[in-house]
Short mmCIF file of C-alpha atoms in Angstrom, two decimals:
data_model
loop_
_atom_site.label_atom_id
_atom_site.label_comp_id
_atom_site.label_asym_id
_atom_site.label_seq_id
_atom_site.Cartn_x
_atom_site.Cartn_y
_atom_site.Cartn_z
CA MET A 1 93.28 81.96 107.64
CA ASN A 2 94.29 80.91 110.87
CA TYR A 3 98.06 82.28 110.97
CA VAL A 4 99.06 85.79 109.86
CA LEU A 5 102.68 87.38 110.27
CA ALA A 6 102.56 90.55 109.74
CA ILE A 7 105.23 93.54 109.68
CA ASP A 8 105.95 97.19 109.78
CA THR A 9 109.39 98.94 109.05
CA SER A 10 108.20 102.23 107.89
CA GLY A 11 108.85 103.96 110.31
CA LEU A 12 111.17 104.74 113.10
CA GLU A 13 109.86 101.97 115.84
CA THR A 14 109.88 98.16 114.15
CA ARG A 15 106.56 96.24 115.25
CA VAL A 16 105.42 92.77 114.13
CA GLY A 17 102.18 91.14 114.84
CA LEU A 18 100.66 87.50 114.97
CA SER A 19 97.37 86.83 114.30
CA CYS A 20 96.46 83.24 115.87
CA SER A 21 92.73 82.27 114.63
CA GLY A 22 91.83 86.48 116.58
CA THR A 23 94.25 86.76 119.01
CA VAL A 24 97.04 88.96 118.39
CA THR A 25 100.21 88.66 119.44
CA GLU A 26 102.17 91.72 119.05
CA LYS A 27 106.24 92.81 119.33
CA HIS A 28 108.35 96.09 119.17
CA CYS A 29 111.81 97.60 118.95
CA THR A 30 111.65 101.48 119.75
CA GLU A 31 114.91 101.88 119.13
CA PRO A 32 114.93 103.65 115.70
CA LYS A 33 116.73 102.31 112.68
CA ARG A 34 117.52 99.22 114.26
CA ALA A 35 114.78 96.98 111.76
CA SER A 36 117.80 94.93 110.62
CA GLN A 37 119.36 93.65 113.39
CA GLN A 38 115.63 93.49 115.40
CA LEU A 39 113.09 92.05 112.76
CA LEU A 40 114.27 88.24 112.94
CA CYS A 41 114.43 88.44 116.37
CA LEU A 42 111.01 90.13 117.00
CA ALA A 43 109.08 87.51 114.52
CA GLU A 44 110.66 84.39 116.44
CA GLN A 45 109.79 85.59 119.85
CA ALA A 46 105.95 86.46 118.43
CA LEU A 47 105.91 82.98 116.53
CA ALA A 48 107.56 81.49 120.35
CA GLU A 49 105.52 82.81 122.39
CA ALA A 50 102.06 81.75 120.12
CA GLU A 51 103.41 78.36 119.66
CA VAL A 52 103.66 78.90 115.69
CA ARG A 53 105.94 77.82 113.29
CA ILE A 54 106.77 79.87 110.49
CA SER A 55 105.76 76.09 107.78
CA GLN A 56 102.37 76.89 109.80
CA LEU A 57 101.58 80.30 108.31
CA ASP A 58 99.17 80.94 106.35
CA GLY A 59 100.59 84.24 104.89
CA ILE A 60 102.63 87.27 105.49
CA GLY A 61 102.14 91.36 105.06
CA VAL A 62 104.20 93.90 105.16
CA VAL A 63 103.56 97.78 104.98
CA ILE A 64 105.45 98.69 101.75
CA GLY A 65 105.21 102.20 102.63
CA PRO A 66 105.64 105.32 102.30
CA GLY A 67 108.08 105.39 105.36
CA SER A 68 111.65 105.25 105.76
CA PHE A 69 113.81 104.33 102.84
CA THR A 70 116.11 102.23 104.29
CA GLY A 71 113.40 100.45 106.40
CA LEU A 72 110.87 99.53 103.75
CA ARG A 73 113.52 97.74 102.01
CA ILE A 74 115.01 95.80 104.87
CA GLY A 75 111.20 95.03 106.01
CA ILE A 76 110.31 93.96 102.16
CA ALA A 77 113.86 91.73 102.30
CA VAL A 78 112.89 90.03 104.80
CA VAL A 79 109.69 88.84 104.34
CA GLN A 80 110.07 88.01 100.86
CA GLY A 81 112.85 85.76 101.80
CA LEU A 82 110.85 84.11 104.66
CA SER A 83 107.78 83.95 101.60
CA ILE A 84 110.19 82.05 99.30
CA SER A 85 111.59 79.87 101.07
CA HIS A 86 108.91 78.49 102.74
CA GLY A 87 106.18 78.97 100.02
CA ILE A 88 104.27 81.47 102.22
CA PRO A 89 101.62 83.65 100.30
CA LEU A 90 103.06 87.25 100.67
CA VAL A 91 100.86 90.47 100.80
CA GLY A 92 102.01 94.25 100.67
CA VAL A 93 100.15 96.99 102.73
CA SER A 94 99.86 100.55 101.70
CA THR A 95 100.88 103.10 104.57
CA MET A 96 97.96 105.33 103.47
CA ALA A 97 95.51 102.26 103.26
CA LEU A 98 96.47 101.63 106.94
CA SER A 99 95.70 105.10 108.16
CA ALA A 100 92.37 104.87 106.55
CA LYS A 101 92.05 101.44 107.88
CA SER A 102 93.07 102.65 111.99
CA ALA A 103 90.83 105.66 111.53
CA CYS A 104 87.90 103.34 110.32
CA SER A 105 88.39 101.22 113.44
CA GLU A 106 87.88 104.97 115.63
CA LEU A 107 85.16 106.48 113.63
CA GLY A 108 83.38 103.24 111.57
CA ASP A 109 82.88 103.46 107.79
CA GLY A 110 83.46 106.77 105.72
CA PHE A 111 85.34 109.00 102.93
CA PHE A 112 89.17 109.67 104.44
CA LEU A 113 91.57 111.60 102.96
CA VAL A 114 94.71 110.62 104.21
CA SER A 115 97.48 113.08 104.52
CA GLN A 116 101.40 112.21 105.13
CA ILE A 117 104.55 114.92 104.91
CA ALA A 118 106.42 113.76 102.06
CA ARG A 119 109.61 116.85 101.44
CA LEU A 120 110.22 120.31 101.66
CA SER A 121 106.17 121.73 100.36
CA GLU A 122 104.92 118.56 98.99
CA VAL A 123 102.37 115.97 101.01
CA TYR A 124 101.44 112.41 100.02
CA ILE A 125 97.91 111.88 99.82
CA GLY A 126 95.59 109.37 99.55
CA ALA A 127 91.63 108.63 99.16
CA TYR A 128 90.02 105.79 100.93
CA ARG A 129 86.44 104.75 101.32
CA CYS A 130 85.98 102.22 103.74
CA GLU A 131 82.60 100.03 103.90
CA SER A 132 82.14 97.32 106.27
CA GLY A 133 85.74 98.26 108.19
CA THR A 134 87.75 97.44 104.69
CA PRO A 135 89.62 100.63 103.00
CA SER A 136 89.44 100.59 98.72
CA LEU A 137 91.18 103.57 96.87
CA VAL A 138 88.91 106.40 95.28
CA SER A 139 91.72 107.37 93.41
CA ASN A 140 95.71 106.25 92.71
CA GLU A 141 98.18 107.75 95.77
CA PHE A 142 99.83 110.86 94.46
CA VAL A 143 102.04 113.13 95.55
CA LEU A 144 100.63 116.87 96.33
CA ASP A 145 102.81 120.01 96.12
CA LEU A 146 101.33 122.95 97.69
CA ASN A 147 103.22 125.60 95.58
CA ALA A 148 101.93 124.03 91.98
CA GLU A 149 99.05 124.22 90.08
CA PHE A 150 96.93 120.85 90.45
CA LYS A 151 94.28 119.41 88.71
CA THR A 152 91.82 117.29 91.76
CA PRO A 153 90.50 114.59 90.08
CA THR A 154 86.60 114.15 89.97
CA GLU A 155 86.10 111.59 91.95
CA ILE A 156 87.64 113.26 95.31
CA ILE A 157 86.08 116.89 94.46
CA GLU A 158 82.63 114.83 94.65
CA ASN A 159 82.96 113.61 98.06
CA LYS A 160 83.40 114.79 101.54
CA TRP A 161 86.23 113.76 103.45
CA ILE A 162 87.67 113.08 106.77
CA GLY A 163 91.14 114.09 106.91
CA VAL A 164 93.97 111.95 108.10
CA GLY A 165 97.33 112.13 108.87
CA GLY A 166 100.14 114.19 109.89
CA GLY A 167 100.32 115.98 106.59
CA TRP A 168 97.48 117.58 107.73
CA SER A 169 99.51 120.26 109.93
CA GLU A 170 99.32 121.88 106.44
CA ARG A 171 95.33 121.56 106.10
CA ASN A 172 94.67 125.06 105.08
CA LYS A 173 97.89 124.64 101.58
CA ILE A 174 96.06 121.16 101.03
CA GLU A 175 92.03 121.76 101.08
CA GLU A 176 92.98 125.18 98.66
CA ALA A 177 95.09 123.29 96.53
CA LEU A 178 92.82 120.37 96.27
CA GLY A 179 89.45 123.05 96.15
CA LEU A 180 87.71 121.50 99.04
CA GLU A 181 86.96 121.60 102.28
CA LEU A 182 86.89 118.78 104.81
CA ARG A 183 84.10 117.68 106.92
CA ARG A 184 86.09 116.54 109.97
CA ASN A 185 90.40 117.08 110.41
CA ILE A 186 91.73 113.49 112.38
CA ILE A 187 95.76 114.85 113.06
CA GLU A 188 96.29 111.36 114.07
CA PRO A 189 94.44 107.84 114.64
CA GLU A 190 95.84 105.52 117.10
CA TYR A 191 97.57 102.48 115.21
CA ARG A 192 96.95 99.47 116.63
CA ILE A 193 98.78 96.08 114.71
CA ARG A 194 95.18 94.39 114.80
CA ASN A 195 94.43 96.83 111.76
CA LEU A 196 97.45 96.22 110.17
CA LEU A 197 96.63 92.11 109.95
CA ASP A 198 93.21 92.31 109.65
CA LEU A 199 94.07 94.35 106.14
CA CYS A 200 96.94 91.89 105.31
CA VAL A 201 94.18 88.78 105.40
CA ASP A 202 91.86 90.61 103.35
CA ARG A 203 94.42 91.13 100.81
CA LEU A 204 95.49 87.31 101.15
CA LYS A 205 91.59 86.50 100.24
CA GLU A 206 92.08 88.12 97.25
CA PRO A 207 94.32 85.67 94.91
CA GLU A 208 95.20 88.48 92.61
CA ASN A 209 97.31 90.63 95.65
CA ILE A 210 99.64 87.45 96.17
CA ASN A 211 102.63 88.00 94.30
CA GLY A 212 105.78 88.03 96.19
CA ASN A 213 107.09 89.73 92.85
CA LEU A 214 105.03 92.38 93.19
CA VAL A 215 105.54 93.38 96.43
CA LEU A 216 108.05 96.45 96.44
CA PRO A 217 108.25 99.91 98.35
CA ASN A 218 105.49 102.14 97.60
CA TYR A 219 107.47 105.17 96.52
CA ILE A 220 104.41 107.74 95.30
CA LYS A 221 105.27 109.63 92.46
CA GLU A 222 103.91 112.73 91.15
CA PRO A 223 100.93 112.70 89.28
CA ASP A 224 100.67 113.16 85.04
CA TYR A 225 98.02 116.16 85.72
CA SER A 226 100.09 118.55 88.37
CA VAL A 227 101.45 121.55 86.35
CA THR A 228 103.82 123.81 87.79
CA LYS A 229 103.47 127.44 87.98
CA SER A 230 105.10 129.76 85.80
#
C-alpha cells in the first residue's frame, strides 16, 4: 500500500501520521483535549507536505481505545466521514495492540501483557503475542478488578510475559490477581507513529477487518468469569 493515513486521539495529544511508500510524515498537537479543533488541520498539513490528495489514500486507520472518551469519539467520527465521503477503506486499532507493537519494536518478538490504568482499582489487560513484528491477541482484552477474585484464562497462565504499560505500577497486585509472575517489566515503551501505521497497513491487508461500520470505540468490559468477593 502506497498511501495510508493514521490518527490517534486516544490521549491528551492528537497525532496524525501519513505513510507514503514507507516514508512517514507526522503531525501532532500537544495542547490537551484539542482533537476537535486540530484533527482535520493536522491531516491536511500531512497530506499537503507529502503532496498527496485524500483520493489517493489506500486506507485510513484510527486508534479506537481504550482512551479518552471524547477524543475517541471525535477521531472515529472524523475518519468515518473521510472514509465514506471518499470511498477509502477504514480500520480500527486497539490502544493495547499499539502498546504491544511499540514494545515489540524495541525488544523483538515475544509475549507482551499490556496493562493500562482504567478506573479506581481496575486495570485494562491485553495479552499479545508478537511474531515477525506483528501482535496478535492471545486472549480477549478485559478489565481486571484488583479487589475481586478472578479466573485467569489458561492461555495467559501458560505463557511467560513481558509487562507493558502504565498499569504495571500496580505490578504486585496484578501478578497476584492473575496468578503469574512477569519475566520482565516495561513501564512504558516509546510510542512511534510508524508503529501505528504499520498496524494499520497489516489490518488493511485483511479484507475481514475493513468495515467502517465496525470501527467503534473500544470500551473494554469486565469478563463474565470475574467474580466479586463476598
